[in-house]
């Protein structure tokens, strides 16, 4: 007589809730760190010369992850530029607000600027001057950001010169707005020269000469 094989009993049902399966891979990166890596690439090579493959390699994120986190290449560029502006503003804002003699204030502002432009293995200059200004020609949003940055810097410098004039540190005939434009222009020229490899001592000499012109040799 052949015995029938018993089928295994079905597993007992559990009342415990079943955790739903997660789709996709969890994020294994820090968005702020990834954005910083992208910023450095764009600042070094500009928008056109920086490929998605370059960005993927630098951030450790594949293309779908980049798109999911930051949008397309243009959006990532804009976010990188905004990050650069925010970082630069944070490093300078206290100097613009502190009560300092005008010469000391200007010296500290330009020292911070040179620190930004010359940091890293090779001088990178200023994101605004070296790459964003070029993209501003064809992109209205980037152009608006560049012009906003210029205006913000001019106003900050103008306020410094206005306070110095009120304190008698500048001649009564001085125009804070004109001096502010000269101060901003000095920022831009040292950024370009830093990127071109001009030594720091030469850049500091340019800064000192410009300060002498702007404040009329006042001490």
GROMACS .gro file of C-alpha atoms in nm:
model
  219
    1UNK     CA    1   0.000   0.000   0.000
    2UNK     CA    2   0.143   0.334  -0.106
    3UNK     CA    3   0.135   0.603   0.158
    4UNK     CA    4   0.039   0.953   0.047
    5UNK     CA    5   0.298   1.222   0.107
    6UNK     CA    6   0.166   1.488   0.333
    7UNK     CA    7   0.202   1.845   0.208
    8UNK     CA    8   0.378   2.080   0.451
    9UNK     CA    9   0.146   2.288   0.660
   10UNK     CA   10   0.119   2.655   0.557
   11UNK     CA   11   0.316   2.895   0.776
   12UNK     CA   12   0.130   3.043   1.065
   13UNK     CA   13   0.000   3.390   1.003
   14UNK     CA   14   0.150   3.665   1.212
   15UNK     CA   15  -0.041   3.966   1.330
   16UNK     CA   16   0.276   4.180   1.313
   17UNK     CA   17   0.263   4.439   1.033
   18UNK     CA   18   0.483   4.365   0.735
   19UNK     CA   19   0.730   4.643   0.658
   20UNK     CA   20   0.687   4.754   0.297
   21UNK     CA   21   0.984   4.711   0.069
   22UNK     CA   22   1.172   5.028  -0.007
   23UNK     CA   23   1.222   5.113  -0.367
   24UNK     CA   24   1.556   5.226  -0.499
   25UNK     CA   25   1.881   5.264  -0.317
   26UNK     CA   26   1.910   5.485  -0.007
   27UNK     CA   27   2.103   5.804  -0.041
   28UNK     CA   28   2.463   5.733   0.050
   29UNK     CA   29   2.586   6.088   0.010
   30UNK     CA   30   2.565   6.425   0.182
   31UNK     CA   31   2.393   6.679  -0.047
   32UNK     CA   32   2.596   6.972   0.087
   33UNK     CA   33   2.923   6.787   0.032
   34UNK     CA   34   2.816   6.686  -0.319
   35UNK     CA   35   2.718   7.045  -0.397
   36UNK     CA   36   3.059   7.163  -0.276
   37UNK     CA   37   3.229   6.918  -0.513
   38UNK     CA   38   3.018   7.042  -0.803
   39UNK     CA   39   3.098   7.402  -0.711
   40UNK     CA   40   3.470   7.336  -0.732
   41UNK     CA   41   3.436   7.177  -1.076
   42UNK     CA   42   3.223   7.458  -1.217
   43UNK     CA   43   3.452   7.719  -1.065
   44UNK     CA   44   3.755   7.557  -1.222
   45UNK     CA   45   3.622   7.474  -1.567
   46UNK     CA   46   3.306   7.678  -1.610
   47UNK     CA   47   2.968   7.550  -1.724
   48UNK     CA   48   3.037   7.424  -2.077
   49UNK     CA   49   3.365   7.248  -1.999
   50UNK     CA   50   3.222   7.059  -1.701
   51UNK     CA   51   3.043   6.744  -1.815
   52UNK     CA   52   2.786   6.535  -1.633
   53UNK     CA   53   3.043   6.256  -1.624
   54UNK     CA   54   3.283   6.493  -1.447
   55UNK     CA   55   3.014   6.587  -1.196
   56UNK     CA   56   2.918   6.225  -1.140
   57UNK     CA   57   3.278   6.123  -1.076
   58UNK     CA   58   3.344   6.413  -0.838
   59UNK     CA   59   3.027   6.373  -0.634
   60UNK     CA   60   3.010   5.993  -0.640
   61UNK     CA   61   2.653   6.014  -0.771
   62UNK     CA   62   2.522   5.868  -1.094
   63UNK     CA   63   2.321   6.082  -1.335
   64UNK     CA   64   1.975   5.982  -1.207
   65UNK     CA   65   2.086   6.063  -0.851
   66UNK     CA   66   2.222   6.400  -0.961
   67UNK     CA   67   1.898   6.485  -1.137
   68UNK     CA   68   1.695   6.371  -0.838
   69UNK     CA   69   1.896   6.578  -0.591
   70UNK     CA   70   1.977   6.893  -0.786
   71UNK     CA   71   1.792   6.895  -1.118
   72UNK     CA   72   1.965   6.922  -1.454
   73UNK     CA   73   2.317   7.053  -1.513
   74UNK     CA   74   2.202   7.416  -1.538
   75UNK     CA   75   2.013   7.394  -1.209
   76UNK     CA   76   2.315   7.237  -1.042
   77UNK     CA   77   2.532   7.520  -1.177
   78UNK     CA   78   2.296   7.784  -1.040
   79UNK     CA   79   2.280   7.613  -0.701
   80UNK     CA   80   2.659   7.592  -0.697
   81UNK     CA   81   2.688   7.961  -0.777
   82UNK     CA   82   2.441   8.050  -0.503
   83UNK     CA   83   2.639   7.836  -0.259
   84UNK     CA   84   2.958   8.024  -0.356
   85UNK     CA   85   2.789   8.359  -0.302
   86UNK     CA   86   2.648   8.254   0.035
   87UNK     CA   87   2.988   8.129   0.153
   88UNK     CA   88   3.169   8.445   0.040
   89UNK     CA   89   2.906   8.667   0.201
   90UNK     CA   90   2.934   8.479   0.529
   91UNK     CA   91   3.310   8.528   0.537
   92UNK     CA   92   3.290   8.904   0.476
   93UNK     CA   93   2.971   9.023   0.639
   94UNK     CA   94   3.118   9.079   0.985
   95UNK     CA   95   3.401   9.292   0.843
   96UNK     CA   96   3.152   9.516   0.666
   97UNK     CA   97   2.951   9.553   0.987
   98UNK     CA   98   3.230   9.606   1.239
   99UNK     CA   99   3.342   9.949   1.354
  100UNK     CA  100   3.687   9.980   1.200
  101UNK     CA  101   3.900  10.259   1.053
  102UNK     CA  102   3.845  10.260   0.678
  103UNK     CA  103   4.197  10.150   0.590
  104UNK     CA  104   4.185   9.853   0.828
  105UNK     CA  105   3.842   9.757   0.704
  106UNK     CA  106   3.950   9.759   0.340
  107UNK     CA  107   4.268   9.568   0.415
  108UNK     CA  108   4.070   9.294   0.589
  109UNK     CA  109   3.811   9.272   0.310
  110UNK     CA  110   4.076   9.230   0.043
  111UNK     CA  111   4.270   8.982   0.256
  112UNK     CA  112   3.959   8.762   0.280
  113UNK     CA  113   3.901   8.799  -0.094
  114UNK     CA  114   4.256   8.690  -0.173
  115UNK     CA  115   4.217   8.396   0.061
  116UNK     CA  116   3.913   8.285  -0.139
  117UNK     CA  117   4.073   8.340  -0.480
  118UNK     CA  118   4.404   8.173  -0.399
  119UNK     CA  119   4.278   7.875  -0.197
  120UNK     CA  120   4.341   7.525  -0.324
  121UNK     CA  121   4.615   7.359  -0.526
  122UNK     CA  122   4.579   7.612  -0.807
  123UNK     CA  123   4.431   7.965  -0.797
  124UNK     CA  124   4.066   7.964  -0.894
  125UNK     CA  125   3.975   8.331  -0.880
  126UNK     CA  126   3.614   8.437  -0.839
  127UNK     CA  127   3.315   8.229  -0.954
  128UNK     CA  128   3.128   8.545  -1.056
  129UNK     CA  129   3.406   8.700  -1.262
  130UNK     CA  130   3.559   8.385  -1.410
  131UNK     CA  131   3.251   8.188  -1.515
  132UNK     CA  132   2.913   8.332  -1.413
  133UNK     CA  133   2.974   8.658  -1.602
  134UNK     CA  134   3.020   8.457  -1.922
  135UNK     CA  135   2.703   8.254  -1.869
  136UNK     CA  136   2.512   8.574  -1.789
  137UNK     CA  137   2.527   8.677  -2.155
  138UNK     CA  138   2.273   8.411  -2.259
  139UNK     CA  139   2.100   8.319  -1.933
  140UNK     CA  140   1.868   8.582  -1.779
  141UNK     CA  141   1.856   8.412  -1.438
  142UNK     CA  142   2.233   8.394  -1.406
  143UNK     CA  143   2.261   8.751  -1.535
  144UNK     CA  144   2.022   8.861  -1.262
  145UNK     CA  145   2.232   8.686  -0.999
  146UNK     CA  146   2.553   8.845  -1.128
  147UNK     CA  147   2.404   9.195  -1.135
  148UNK     CA  148   2.255   9.144  -0.790
  149UNK     CA  149   2.598   9.042  -0.661
  150UNK     CA  150   2.763   9.349  -0.814
  151UNK     CA  151   2.497   9.578  -0.666
  152UNK     CA  152   2.522   9.416  -0.323
  153UNK     CA  153   2.900   9.460  -0.315
  154UNK     CA  154   2.879   9.821  -0.435
  155UNK     CA  155   2.625   9.906  -0.165
  156UNK     CA  156   2.829   9.741   0.108
  157UNK     CA  157   3.142   9.933   0.007
  158UNK     CA  158   2.944  10.259  -0.029
  159UNK     CA  159   2.818  10.223   0.326
  160UNK     CA  160   3.176  10.178   0.450
  161UNK     CA  161   3.294  10.492   0.273
  162UNK     CA  162   2.988  10.688   0.387
  163UNK     CA  163   3.059  10.604   0.751
  164UNK     CA  164   3.427  10.689   0.706
  165UNK     CA  165   3.334  11.026   0.555
  166UNK     CA  166   3.103  11.102   0.846
  167UNK     CA  167   3.387  11.027   1.086
  168UNK     CA  168   3.622  11.260   0.903
  169UNK     CA  169   3.844  10.980   0.769
  170UNK     CA  170   3.781  11.090   0.409
  171UNK     CA  171   3.789  11.432   0.240
  172UNK     CA  172   3.458  11.618   0.240
  173UNK     CA  173   3.460  11.614  -0.140
  174UNK     CA  174   3.476  11.234  -0.166
  175UNK     CA  175   3.186  11.046  -0.324
  176UNK     CA  176   3.110  10.718  -0.141
  177UNK     CA  177   2.936  10.571  -0.446
  178UNK     CA  178   3.229  10.636  -0.680
  179UNK     CA  179   3.474  10.502  -0.424
  180UNK     CA  180   3.257  10.192  -0.386
  181UNK     CA  181   3.277  10.123  -0.759
  182UNK     CA  182   3.655  10.156  -0.746
  183UNK     CA  183   3.666   9.920  -0.448
  184UNK     CA  184   3.453   9.664  -0.632
  185UNK     CA  185   3.665   9.701  -0.945
  186UNK     CA  186   3.972   9.622  -0.736
  187UNK     CA  187   3.800   9.304  -0.614
  188UNK     CA  188   3.738   9.202  -0.974
  189UNK     CA  189   4.088   9.274  -1.099
  190UNK     CA  190   4.263   9.078  -0.824
  191UNK     CA  191   4.025   8.788  -0.896
  192UNK     CA  192   4.128   8.781  -1.262
  193UNK     CA  193   4.497   8.821  -1.186
  194UNK     CA  194   4.482   8.554  -0.917
  195UNK     CA  195   4.334   8.309  -1.168
  196UNK     CA  196   4.611   8.398  -1.413
  197UNK     CA  197   4.874   8.305  -1.155
  198UNK     CA  198   4.994   8.647  -1.038
  199UNK     CA  199   5.182   8.595  -0.706
  200UNK     CA  200   5.010   8.699  -0.386
  201UNK     CA  201   5.269   8.968  -0.307
  202UNK     CA  202   5.196   9.142  -0.635
  203UNK     CA  203   4.823   9.121  -0.571
  204UNK     CA  204   4.872   9.269  -0.225
  205UNK     CA  205   5.073   9.554  -0.378
  206UNK     CA  206   4.782   9.627  -0.613
  207UNK     CA  207   4.544   9.626  -0.318
  208UNK     CA  208   4.760   9.861  -0.112
  209UNK     CA  209   4.796  10.102  -0.403
  210UNK     CA  210   4.423  10.100  -0.467
  211UNK     CA  211   4.348  10.168  -0.100
  212UNK     CA  212   4.585  10.465  -0.104
  213UNK     CA  213   4.401  10.607  -0.406
  214UNK     CA  214   4.055  10.546  -0.260
  215UNK     CA  215   4.116  10.704   0.080
  216UNK     CA  216   4.357  10.972  -0.034
  217UNK     CA  217   4.643  10.856   0.185
  218UNK     CA  218   4.435  10.900   0.501
  219UNK     CA  219   4.560  10.723   0.810
   0.00000   0.00000   0.00000
